[in-house]
Amino acid sequence: MDYLPLFFKLQTQHCLLVGGGQVAYRKAELLLAAGASLTVVAPDICEPLLALIAKHRSTKYLRRFQLQDLNKTSLVVCATDDEAVNANVASLAGERCLPVNVVDNAALSTVIFPAIIDRSPVIIAASTGGKSPVLTRKIREMLEALIPANYGNLATFLGDKRLQLKQRFPIANERRKIVEAFLTSPGKSFAEAGDYQAADEYLIPESVAQLSAGEVYLVGAGPGDPDLLTLRALQLMQQADVVLYDNLVSDAVLSRVRRDSVKEYVGKIGRAEFTCQETINDKLVRLAKAGHRVLRLKGGDPFIFGRGGEELESLVAESIPFQVVPGITSASGCSAYAGIPLTHRDYSQSVRFVTGHPKQGQVDLAWREFAHKNQTIVFYMGLGGLKEICRQLIAHGRAPSTPIALVSKGTTPDQKTVVGDLETIVSIVEKEHIARPTLIIVGEVVALRATLSP
Ligand SMILES: C[S@@+](CC[C@H](N)C(=O)[O-])C[C@H]1O[C@@H](n2cnc3c(N)ncnc32)[C@H](O)[C@@H]1O
């Protein structure tokens, strides 16, 4: 992080603005809107700025900047087109440890103005650290579209209720649950519309017991790229108190989970500890019974080779409420990012997802059914059994020239795709380093990668 975002309370603070043109005028507007008391120093001051100064009874000096202008100042903004003046003001302010902004000059500034989305009291600030004003504007446009215009009313309502909630529900976790439940209730729309009386009806739950009930969110985290998370997954990731995640959940995905939640790795491979399925099932039950909202975050889709069904069975047995959120399974993610459509009118009319996990060197599958052309077979967990997979497919009638692709760490920045045919792929893989997790795609559609790869 090059800059630490902070919100500066300017009411009762004194700001110095050096410069009298249009740029200075825009900064003056902003500083005055934030409640600053303002002094403007410039040999010439444009008409709109003079009018603004008069309206807000600010101070002006029609002369060049002098050292004593820095006295009793909390923030210095320099908006002249004279580089020597800007550099001099910045240096003198720096000597006095005063925060200084030189407009459009990040190098001379110790603070920079962000793009602002103002839904007071909700204020959102965005910055690219001075790298690209165009991108900053784009981010602002996106946020403007995303945050409803009257969102500030919502914050005002919740702010007004804060003390009352605190007195009635002294436990912070209970209060958080109340506000989260309110934000998904019709009360939210009433509050946004400014109808606080109607909103009030939805704020306090009927019973406190309702609040102490835990639940489990079984959520698919997708194959790795955090942009492939669903909106529902992101919502629940922000809501959970405890997170149990497996080895397929990427760091990039994990960084989108609520910052202050307790995160526990319960993967079965990749680290020193090995968490067996029964332990995970028991943990889910125990944590939910203790009143936590537990996020069970799994790579890909929880119901595709994810053992999600088993985890739900233990929850059902204990009558624990749960929600399931599907994720993009690695077959979809890897094939899309590798340019391999899993079906195609001309080449493949069906697709099978199978596990290629070998047991005692054998991959025990219905090989005869895989012999037909015009079908795509996706092997999950097949890297260790690759040789056996190719041998069996050929032995059961698939042409040795059938294309095959291995996609390693699909959809992440480290994605690697290796292509060959059933006869050659093993020797190709021996020469390459293929990291886990790896997905194997077999079928004529693999050849389309040559033209469809992004
Ligand atoms: C236990 S299965 C879990 C599958 C997961 N539930 C899904 O829907 O993708 C693990 C296997 O999924 C595949 N896999 C998961 N994520 C992957 C990724 N990012 N790239 C390649 N293969 C992946 C690999 O074949 C791996 O061995």
Coordinates of C-alpha atoms and ligand atoms in Angstrom, one line a residue:
M1 CA 0.0 0.0 0.0
D2 CA 1.6 3.3 -1.1
Y3 CA -1.0 5.4 0.8
L4 CA -3.1 4.9 3.9
P5 CA -6.7 6.0 3.4
L6 CA -7.9 8.1 6.3
F7 CA -10.9 10.4 6.6
F8 CA -10.0 13.9 7.7
K9 CA -12.4 15.7 10.0
L10 CA -12.1 19.3 8.8
Q11 CA -14.8 21.1 10.8
T12 CA -13.0 23.6 13.0
Q13 CA -9.8 23.0 11.2
H14 CA -8.0 25.6 9.2
C15 CA -6.8 25.0 5.6
L16 CA -4.6 27.0 3.4
L17 CA -5.2 27.1 -0.3
V18 CA -2.4 28.6 -2.5
G19 CA -3.7 29.5 -6.0
G20 CA -6.6 31.5 -7.4
G21 CA -7.7 29.8 -10.6
Q22 CA -10.3 27.2 -11.6
V23 CA -8.4 24.3 -10.1
A24 CA -8.1 26.1 -6.8
Y25 CA -11.8 26.9 -7.0
R26 CA -12.7 23.2 -7.3
K27 CA -10.5 22.4 -4.3
A28 CA -12.0 25.2 -2.3
E29 CA -15.5 23.9 -3.0
L30 CA -14.5 20.5 -1.7
L31 CA -12.7 21.8 1.4
L32 CA -15.7 24.1 2.3
A33 CA -18.1 21.2 1.7
A34 CA -16.2 19.3 4.4
G35 CA -16.6 22.2 6.8
A36 CA -13.1 23.6 6.7
S37 CA -12.3 27.2 7.5
L38 CA -10.3 28.5 4.5
T39 CA -7.6 31.0 3.7
V40 CA -6.9 31.6 0.0
V41 CA -3.6 33.2 -1.1
A42 CA -2.9 34.2 -4.7
P43 CA -2.0 37.4 -6.5
D44 CA -5.1 36.9 -8.7
I45 CA -8.3 35.1 -7.7
C46 CA -10.9 34.2 -10.3
E47 CA -14.5 35.4 -10.0
P48 CA -16.2 32.1 -9.0
L49 CA -13.6 31.6 -6.2
L50 CA -14.1 35.2 -5.0
A51 CA -17.8 34.6 -4.8
L52 CA -17.3 31.3 -2.9
I53 CA -14.9 33.0 -0.4
A54 CA -17.5 35.8 0.1
K55 CA -20.3 33.3 0.6
H56 CA -18.4 31.2 3.2
R57 CA -16.8 34.2 4.9
S58 CA -13.4 32.7 4.1
T59 CA -10.2 34.8 4.2
K60 CA -8.3 35.9 1.2
Y61 CA -4.9 37.5 0.5
L62 CA -4.3 39.0 -2.9
R63 CA -0.6 38.5 -2.8
R64 CA 2.1 35.8 -3.2
F65 CA 2.5 33.1 -0.6
Q66 CA 4.5 33.9 2.5
L67 CA 5.9 31.6 5.1
Q68 CA 3.6 32.9 7.9
D69 CA 0.6 31.6 5.9
L70 CA 1.4 28.2 7.2
N71 CA 0.8 29.3 10.8
K72 CA -2.2 27.6 12.5
T73 CA -2.9 25.5 9.4
S74 CA -3.9 21.8 9.4
L75 CA -3.8 21.1 5.7
V76 CA -2.1 22.8 2.8
V77 CA -3.4 22.6 -0.8
C78 CA -1.3 24.1 -3.5
A79 CA -3.1 24.7 -6.8
T80 CA -0.9 27.1 -8.8
D81 CA 0.5 26.6 -12.3
D82 CA 3.9 27.8 -11.1
E83 CA 6.1 24.8 -10.4
A84 CA 8.6 26.8 -8.4
V85 CA 5.8 28.1 -6.1
N86 CA 4.4 24.6 -5.7
A87 CA 7.8 23.1 -4.9
N88 CA 8.5 25.9 -2.4
V89 CA 5.2 25.6 -0.6
A90 CA 5.5 21.8 -0.5
S91 CA 9.0 22.0 0.9
L92 CA 8.1 24.5 3.6
A93 CA 5.0 22.6 4.6
G94 CA 7.1 19.4 4.8
E95 CA 9.6 21.1 7.1
R96 CA 6.7 21.8 9.5
C97 CA 5.3 18.3 9.1
L98 CA 2.1 19.7 7.6
P99 CA 0.1 17.5 5.2
V100 CA 0.3 19.0 1.8
N101 CA -1.3 18.3 -1.5
V102 CA 0.0 19.8 -4.7
V103 CA -2.6 19.3 -7.3
D104 CA -1.6 16.8 -10.0
N105 CA 1.8 16.3 -8.5
A106 CA 1.9 13.2 -6.4
A107 CA 5.7 13.5 -6.0
L108 CA 5.4 16.8 -4.1
S109 CA 2.3 15.7 -2.1
T110 CA 2.2 13.9 1.2
V111 CA -1.6 13.5 0.8
I112 CA -3.7 13.1 -2.3
F113 CA -7.4 13.7 -3.0
P114 CA -9.3 10.5 -3.9
A115 CA -12.3 10.3 -6.1
I116 CA -15.3 10.7 -3.8
I117 CA -18.6 9.0 -3.9
D118 CA -20.7 11.0 -1.5
R119 CA -23.8 9.5 0.1
S120 CA -23.2 11.3 3.4
P121 CA -22.8 10.0 6.0
V122 CA -21.6 7.2 3.7
I123 CA -18.4 8.4 2.0
I124 CA -16.4 6.2 -0.4
A125 CA -13.0 7.2 -1.5
A126 CA -11.1 5.6 -4.4
S127 CA -7.6 6.2 -5.6
T128 CA -5.0 4.8 -7.9
G129 CA -2.3 6.6 -6.0
G130 CA -1.9 9.2 -8.7
K131 CA -1.1 6.5 -11.3
S132 CA -4.2 7.0 -13.6
P133 CA -6.8 9.6 -13.1
V134 CA -8.8 8.0 -15.9
L135 CA -8.9 4.7 -14.1
T136 CA -9.9 6.4 -10.9
R137 CA -12.8 8.1 -12.7
K138 CA -13.9 4.7 -14.1
I139 CA -13.8 3.2 -10.6
R140 CA -15.9 6.1 -9.3
E141 CA -18.4 5.6 -12.1
M142 CA -18.7 1.9 -11.3
L143 CA -19.3 2.7 -7.6
E144 CA -21.7 5.5 -8.3
A145 CA -23.8 3.0 -10.3
L146 CA -23.5 0.4 -7.6
I147 CA -24.4 2.4 -4.4
P148 CA -28.0 3.6 -4.3
A149 CA -28.4 7.4 -4.2
N150 CA -30.2 7.4 -0.8
Y151 CA -27.8 5.0 0.9
G152 CA -26.9 7.7 3.3
N153 CA -30.4 7.4 4.9
L154 CA -29.7 3.8 5.7
A155 CA -26.5 4.8 7.6
T156 CA -28.3 7.6 9.4
F157 CA -31.0 5.2 10.5
L158 CA -28.5 2.6 11.8
G159 CA -26.4 5.3 13.4
D160 CA -29.5 6.6 15.3
K161 CA -30.3 3.1 16.5
R162 CA -26.8 2.2 17.6
L163 CA -27.0 3.2 21.2
Q164 CA -30.5 1.7 21.7
L165 CA -29.2 -1.6 20.2
K166 CA -26.1 -1.5 22.4
Q167 CA -28.1 -1.1 25.5
R168 CA -30.5 -3.9 24.7
F169 CA -28.0 -6.3 23.2
P170 CA -24.7 -5.9 25.0
I171 CA -23.1 -8.8 23.1
A172 CA -21.4 -7.5 19.9
N173 CA -22.0 -10.7 18.0
E174 CA -25.8 -10.5 18.6
R175 CA -25.9 -6.9 17.5
R176 CA -24.0 -7.7 14.3
K177 CA -26.5 -10.5 13.5
I178 CA -29.4 -8.1 14.1
V179 CA -28.1 -5.5 11.7
E180 CA -27.1 -8.1 9.0
A181 CA -30.6 -9.6 9.2
F182 CA -32.1 -6.1 8.9
L183 CA -30.0 -5.4 5.8
T184 CA -31.6 -8.3 4.0
S185 CA -35.2 -7.4 5.2
P186 CA -37.7 -5.0 3.7
G187 CA -36.8 -2.6 6.5
K188 CA -33.7 -1.7 4.5
S189 CA -35.7 -0.2 1.7
F190 CA -37.9 1.8 4.2
A191 CA -34.7 3.2 5.8
E192 CA -33.3 4.1 2.4
A193 CA -36.5 5.9 1.5
G194 CA -36.2 7.8 4.8
D195 CA -39.3 6.1 6.4
Y196 CA -37.5 5.4 9.6
Q197 CA -40.7 4.5 11.5
A198 CA -41.6 1.7 9.1
A199 CA -37.9 0.5 9.1
D200 CA -37.9 0.3 12.8
E201 CA -40.5 -2.5 12.7
Y202 CA -37.9 -4.8 11.1
L203 CA -34.9 -4.0 13.3
I204 CA -35.4 -5.9 16.5
P205 CA -35.9 -9.7 16.3
E206 CA -38.9 -11.3 18.0
S207 CA -36.7 -13.5 20.2
V208 CA -33.1 -13.5 21.2
A209 CA -33.0 -17.3 20.8
Q210 CA -33.4 -16.6 17.1
L211 CA -30.1 -14.8 17.2
S212 CA -28.1 -17.5 18.9
A213 CA -28.9 -20.2 16.4
G214 CA -25.9 -21.1 14.3
E215 CA -25.9 -22.2 10.7
V216 CA -23.6 -23.5 8.0
Y217 CA -23.0 -22.1 4.5
L218 CA -21.6 -24.7 2.2
V219 CA -20.1 -22.5 -0.5
G220 CA -18.4 -23.3 -3.8
A221 CA -15.3 -21.1 -4.1
G222 CA -14.7 -21.9 -7.8
P223 CA -11.4 -23.1 -9.3
G224 CA -9.2 -20.2 -8.1
D225 CA -9.9 -16.9 -9.9
P226 CA -11.7 -14.8 -7.3
D227 CA -13.7 -13.0 -10.1
L228 CA -15.4 -16.4 -10.6
L229 CA -17.1 -16.3 -7.2
T230 CA -20.8 -15.9 -7.2
L231 CA -22.5 -12.8 -5.7
R232 CA -24.2 -15.1 -3.1
A233 CA -20.8 -16.6 -2.2
L234 CA -19.3 -13.2 -1.6
Q235 CA -22.3 -12.2 0.5
L236 CA -22.0 -15.2 2.8
M237 CA -18.2 -14.9 2.9
Q238 CA -18.7 -11.4 4.4
Q239 CA -21.3 -12.7 6.9
A240 CA -19.5 -15.8 8.4
D241 CA -17.9 -15.8 11.8
V242 CA -15.8 -18.9 11.3
V243 CA -14.4 -20.3 8.0
L244 CA -13.3 -23.8 7.4
Y245 CA -11.5 -24.0 4.0
D246 CA -9.8 -26.7 2.0
N247 CA -6.5 -26.8 0.1
L248 CA -8.2 -25.9 -3.2
V249 CA -9.3 -22.5 -2.0
S250 CA -6.8 -20.0 -3.4
D251 CA -5.3 -17.2 -1.3
A252 CA -7.0 -14.7 -3.7
V253 CA -10.4 -16.1 -2.8
L254 CA -9.6 -16.3 0.9
S255 CA -8.7 -12.6 0.9
R256 CA -12.3 -11.9 0.1
V257 CA -13.6 -13.5 3.3
R258 CA -14.6 -11.2 6.2
R259 CA -11.4 -9.9 7.6
D260 CA -12.2 -10.5 11.3
S261 CA -13.6 -14.0 10.8
V262 CA -11.7 -17.0 12.3
K263 CA -10.2 -19.0 9.4
E264 CA -9.2 -22.6 9.8
Y265 CA -7.5 -24.8 7.2
V266 CA -9.1 -28.2 7.1
G267 CA -7.5 -29.5 3.9
K268 CA -6.7 -33.1 3.3
I269 CA -3.4 -32.5 1.5
G270 CA -0.7 -29.9 1.0
R271 CA 0.1 -29.1 4.6
A272 CA 1.5 -30.9 7.5
E273 CA -1.9 -31.6 9.1
F274 CA -4.4 -33.9 7.5
T275 CA -8.0 -33.3 8.5
C276 CA -10.2 -36.4 7.9
Q277 CA -13.7 -36.1 6.8
E278 CA -15.3 -37.1 10.1
T279 CA -13.4 -34.4 11.9
I280 CA -14.6 -31.8 9.5
N281 CA -18.2 -33.0 9.8
D282 CA -18.0 -32.9 13.6
K283 CA -16.4 -29.5 13.6
L284 CA -19.2 -28.1 11.5
V285 CA -21.8 -29.5 13.9
R286 CA -20.0 -28.3 17.0
L287 CA -19.4 -24.7 15.7
A288 CA -23.0 -24.3 14.4
K289 CA -24.3 -25.6 17.8
A290 CA -22.2 -23.0 19.5
G291 CA -24.1 -20.3 17.6
H292 CA -21.6 -19.5 14.9
R293 CA -22.3 -18.8 11.2
V294 CA -19.9 -21.2 9.7
L295 CA -18.7 -20.9 6.2
R296 CA -17.5 -24.2 4.7
L297 CA -15.6 -23.0 1.7
K298 CA -14.7 -25.6 -0.9
G299 CA -12.8 -25.4 -4.2
G300 CA -15.0 -25.6 -7.3
D301 CA -18.5 -26.8 -6.7
P302 CA -19.2 -28.5 -3.3
F303 CA -21.4 -31.2 -4.9
I304 CA -18.9 -32.2 -7.6
F305 CA -16.2 -34.5 -6.1
G306 CA -16.4 -32.2 -3.1
R307 CA -18.0 -34.4 -0.4
G308 CA -20.5 -31.7 0.2
G309 CA -23.3 -34.3 0.5
E310 CA -21.6 -36.1 3.3
E311 CA -21.1 -32.8 5.3
L312 CA -24.8 -32.0 4.8
E313 CA -25.8 -35.4 6.0
S314 CA -24.2 -34.7 9.4
L315 CA -25.9 -31.3 9.6
V316 CA -29.3 -32.8 8.8
A317 CA -28.8 -35.5 11.4
E318 CA -28.3 -32.7 14.0
S319 CA -31.1 -30.5 12.6
I320 CA -28.7 -27.7 11.8
P321 CA -29.9 -25.1 9.3
F322 CA -27.7 -24.7 6.2
Q323 CA -27.5 -23.1 2.8
V324 CA -25.7 -24.4 -0.3
V325 CA -24.1 -22.1 -2.8
P326 CA -22.9 -23.7 -6.0
G327 CA -19.5 -22.8 -7.4
I328 CA -17.9 -22.9 -10.8
T329 CA -16.5 -26.4 -11.0
S330 CA -12.9 -26.8 -12.2
A331 CA -14.1 -28.5 -15.4
S332 CA -16.0 -25.4 -16.5
G333 CA -13.3 -23.0 -15.2
C334 CA -10.3 -24.8 -16.7
S335 CA -11.9 -25.5 -20.0
A336 CA -13.1 -21.9 -20.5
Y337 CA -9.7 -20.5 -19.6
A338 CA -7.9 -23.0 -21.8
G339 CA -10.1 -22.4 -24.8
I340 CA -11.6 -25.9 -24.9
P341 CA -15.4 -26.0 -25.2
L342 CA -16.6 -29.2 -23.3
T343 CA -19.3 -29.9 -26.0
H344 CA -19.5 -28.8 -29.6
R345 CA -22.2 -29.6 -32.2
D346 CA -19.6 -31.1 -34.5
Y347 CA -17.3 -33.0 -32.1
S348 CA -18.9 -33.8 -28.8
Q349 CA -22.6 -34.4 -27.8
S350 CA -22.0 -35.3 -24.2
V351 CA -19.5 -34.7 -21.4
R352 CA -18.7 -36.9 -18.4
F353 CA -17.1 -35.8 -15.2
V354 CA -15.3 -38.8 -13.6
T355 CA -12.7 -39.3 -10.9
G356 CA -9.3 -40.5 -12.1
H357 CA -8.0 -41.1 -8.6
P358 CA -6.0 -44.4 -8.8
K359 CA -6.4 -47.0 -6.1
Q360 CA -3.4 -49.5 -5.9
G361 CA -2.3 -48.3 -9.3
Q362 CA -5.8 -49.1 -10.8
V363 CA -8.4 -46.6 -12.1
D364 CA -11.6 -48.5 -11.7
L365 CA -14.1 -47.0 -14.2
A366 CA -16.6 -48.1 -16.8
W367 CA -14.0 -47.8 -19.6
R368 CA -16.1 -49.5 -22.2
E369 CA -18.6 -46.6 -22.1
F370 CA -15.8 -44.1 -22.8
A371 CA -14.9 -45.8 -26.1
H372 CA -17.4 -43.9 -28.2
K373 CA -16.2 -40.8 -30.1
N374 CA -18.2 -37.6 -29.9
Q375 CA -18.0 -37.5 -26.1
T376 CA -15.7 -35.5 -23.8
I377 CA -14.4 -37.1 -20.6
V378 CA -13.1 -34.9 -17.8
F379 CA -10.9 -36.6 -15.2
Y380 CA -10.7 -35.0 -11.8
M381 CA -7.8 -36.1 -9.6
G382 CA -6.3 -37.9 -12.5
L383 CA -2.7 -36.8 -12.7
G384 CA -1.3 -39.7 -10.7
G385 CA -3.3 -42.2 -12.9
L386 CA -2.5 -40.5 -16.2
K387 CA -0.6 -43.5 -17.7
E388 CA -3.3 -45.9 -16.7
I389 CA -6.1 -43.6 -18.0
C390 CA -4.5 -43.4 -21.5
R391 CA -3.8 -47.2 -21.5
Q392 CA -7.3 -48.1 -20.6
L393 CA -8.9 -45.6 -23.1
I394 CA -6.8 -47.0 -26.0
A395 CA -7.4 -50.6 -24.8
H396 CA -11.2 -50.0 -24.8
G397 CA -11.2 -48.6 -28.3
R398 CA -10.5 -44.9 -28.1
A399 CA -8.1 -43.9 -31.0
P400 CA -4.5 -43.3 -29.8
S401 CA -4.6 -40.0 -31.7
T402 CA -7.5 -38.7 -29.5
P403 CA -6.5 -35.3 -28.2
I404 CA -6.0 -34.8 -24.5
A405 CA -5.2 -31.7 -22.4
L406 CA -3.9 -31.3 -18.9
V407 CA -4.8 -28.0 -17.2
S408 CA -2.8 -27.3 -14.1
K409 CA -3.8 -24.6 -11.5
G410 CA -6.6 -23.6 -13.9
T411 CA -7.9 -20.0 -13.8
T412 CA -5.1 -18.8 -11.6
P413 CA -2.2 -16.7 -12.8
D414 CA -0.1 -19.9 -12.7
Q415 CA -2.4 -21.8 -15.1
K416 CA -0.5 -24.2 -17.4
T417 CA -2.0 -26.2 -20.2
V418 CA -0.3 -29.1 -21.9
V419 CA -1.8 -30.8 -25.0
G420 CA -1.0 -34.1 -26.7
D421 CA -2.8 -37.3 -27.7
L422 CA -3.5 -40.5 -25.8
E423 CA -0.2 -42.0 -27.1
T424 CA 2.1 -39.1 -26.6
I425 CA 0.8 -37.2 -23.5
V426 CA 2.7 -39.3 -20.9
S427 CA 6.1 -38.7 -22.4
I428 CA 5.2 -35.0 -22.8
V429 CA 4.2 -34.7 -19.2
E430 CA 7.4 -36.4 -18.1
K431 CA 9.4 -33.5 -19.6
E432 CA 7.2 -30.8 -18.1
H433 CA 6.6 -29.9 -14.5
I434 CA 2.9 -30.2 -13.9
A435 CA 1.8 -28.9 -10.6
R436 CA -1.4 -30.0 -8.8
P437 CA -4.3 -29.5 -9.0
T438 CA -4.6 -30.7 -12.5
L439 CA -7.6 -31.5 -14.6
I440 CA -7.5 -33.9 -17.6
I441 CA -9.8 -33.3 -20.6
V442 CA -10.1 -36.0 -23.3
G443 CA -11.9 -35.7 -26.6
E444 CA -11.9 -34.1 -30.1
V445 CA -12.9 -30.8 -28.6
V446 CA -9.4 -30.4 -27.2
A447 CA -8.1 -29.7 -30.8
L448 CA -10.3 -26.6 -30.9
R449 CA -7.9 -25.0 -28.4
A450 CA -5.6 -24.1 -31.3
T451 CA -8.1 -21.6 -32.5
L452 CA -10.2 -20.8 -29.4
S453 CA -7.5 -20.3 -26.8
P454 CA -7.7 -16.7 -25.4
Ligands
LIG1 C1 -11.4 -33.2 -4.8 S1 -11.6 -32.7 -6.4 C2 -12.6 -31.3 -6.1 C3 -13.3 -30.8 -7.3 C4 -14.1 -29.5 -7.0 N1 -15.2 -29.7 -6.1 C5 -14.6 -28.9 -8.3 O1 -15.8 -28.8 -8.5 O2 -13.8 -28.5 -9.1 C6 -10.0 -32.1 -6.7 C7 -9.7 -32.1 -8.2 O3 -10.4 -31.0 -8.9 C8 -9.5 -30.6 -9.9 N2 -9.3 -29.1 -9.7 C9 -9.8 -28.4 -8.8 N3 -9.4 -27.1 -9.0 C10 -8.6 -27.1 -10.0 C11 -7.8 -26.1 -10.7 N4 -7.8 -24.8 -10.3 N5 -7.1 -26.5 -11.8 C12 -7.1 -27.7 -12.2 N6 -7.8 -28.7 -11.6 C13 -8.5 -28.4 -10.6 C14 -8.3 -31.4 -9.9 O4 -8.5 -32.5 -10.8 C15 -8.3 -31.9 -8.5 O5 -7.5 -33.0 -8.4

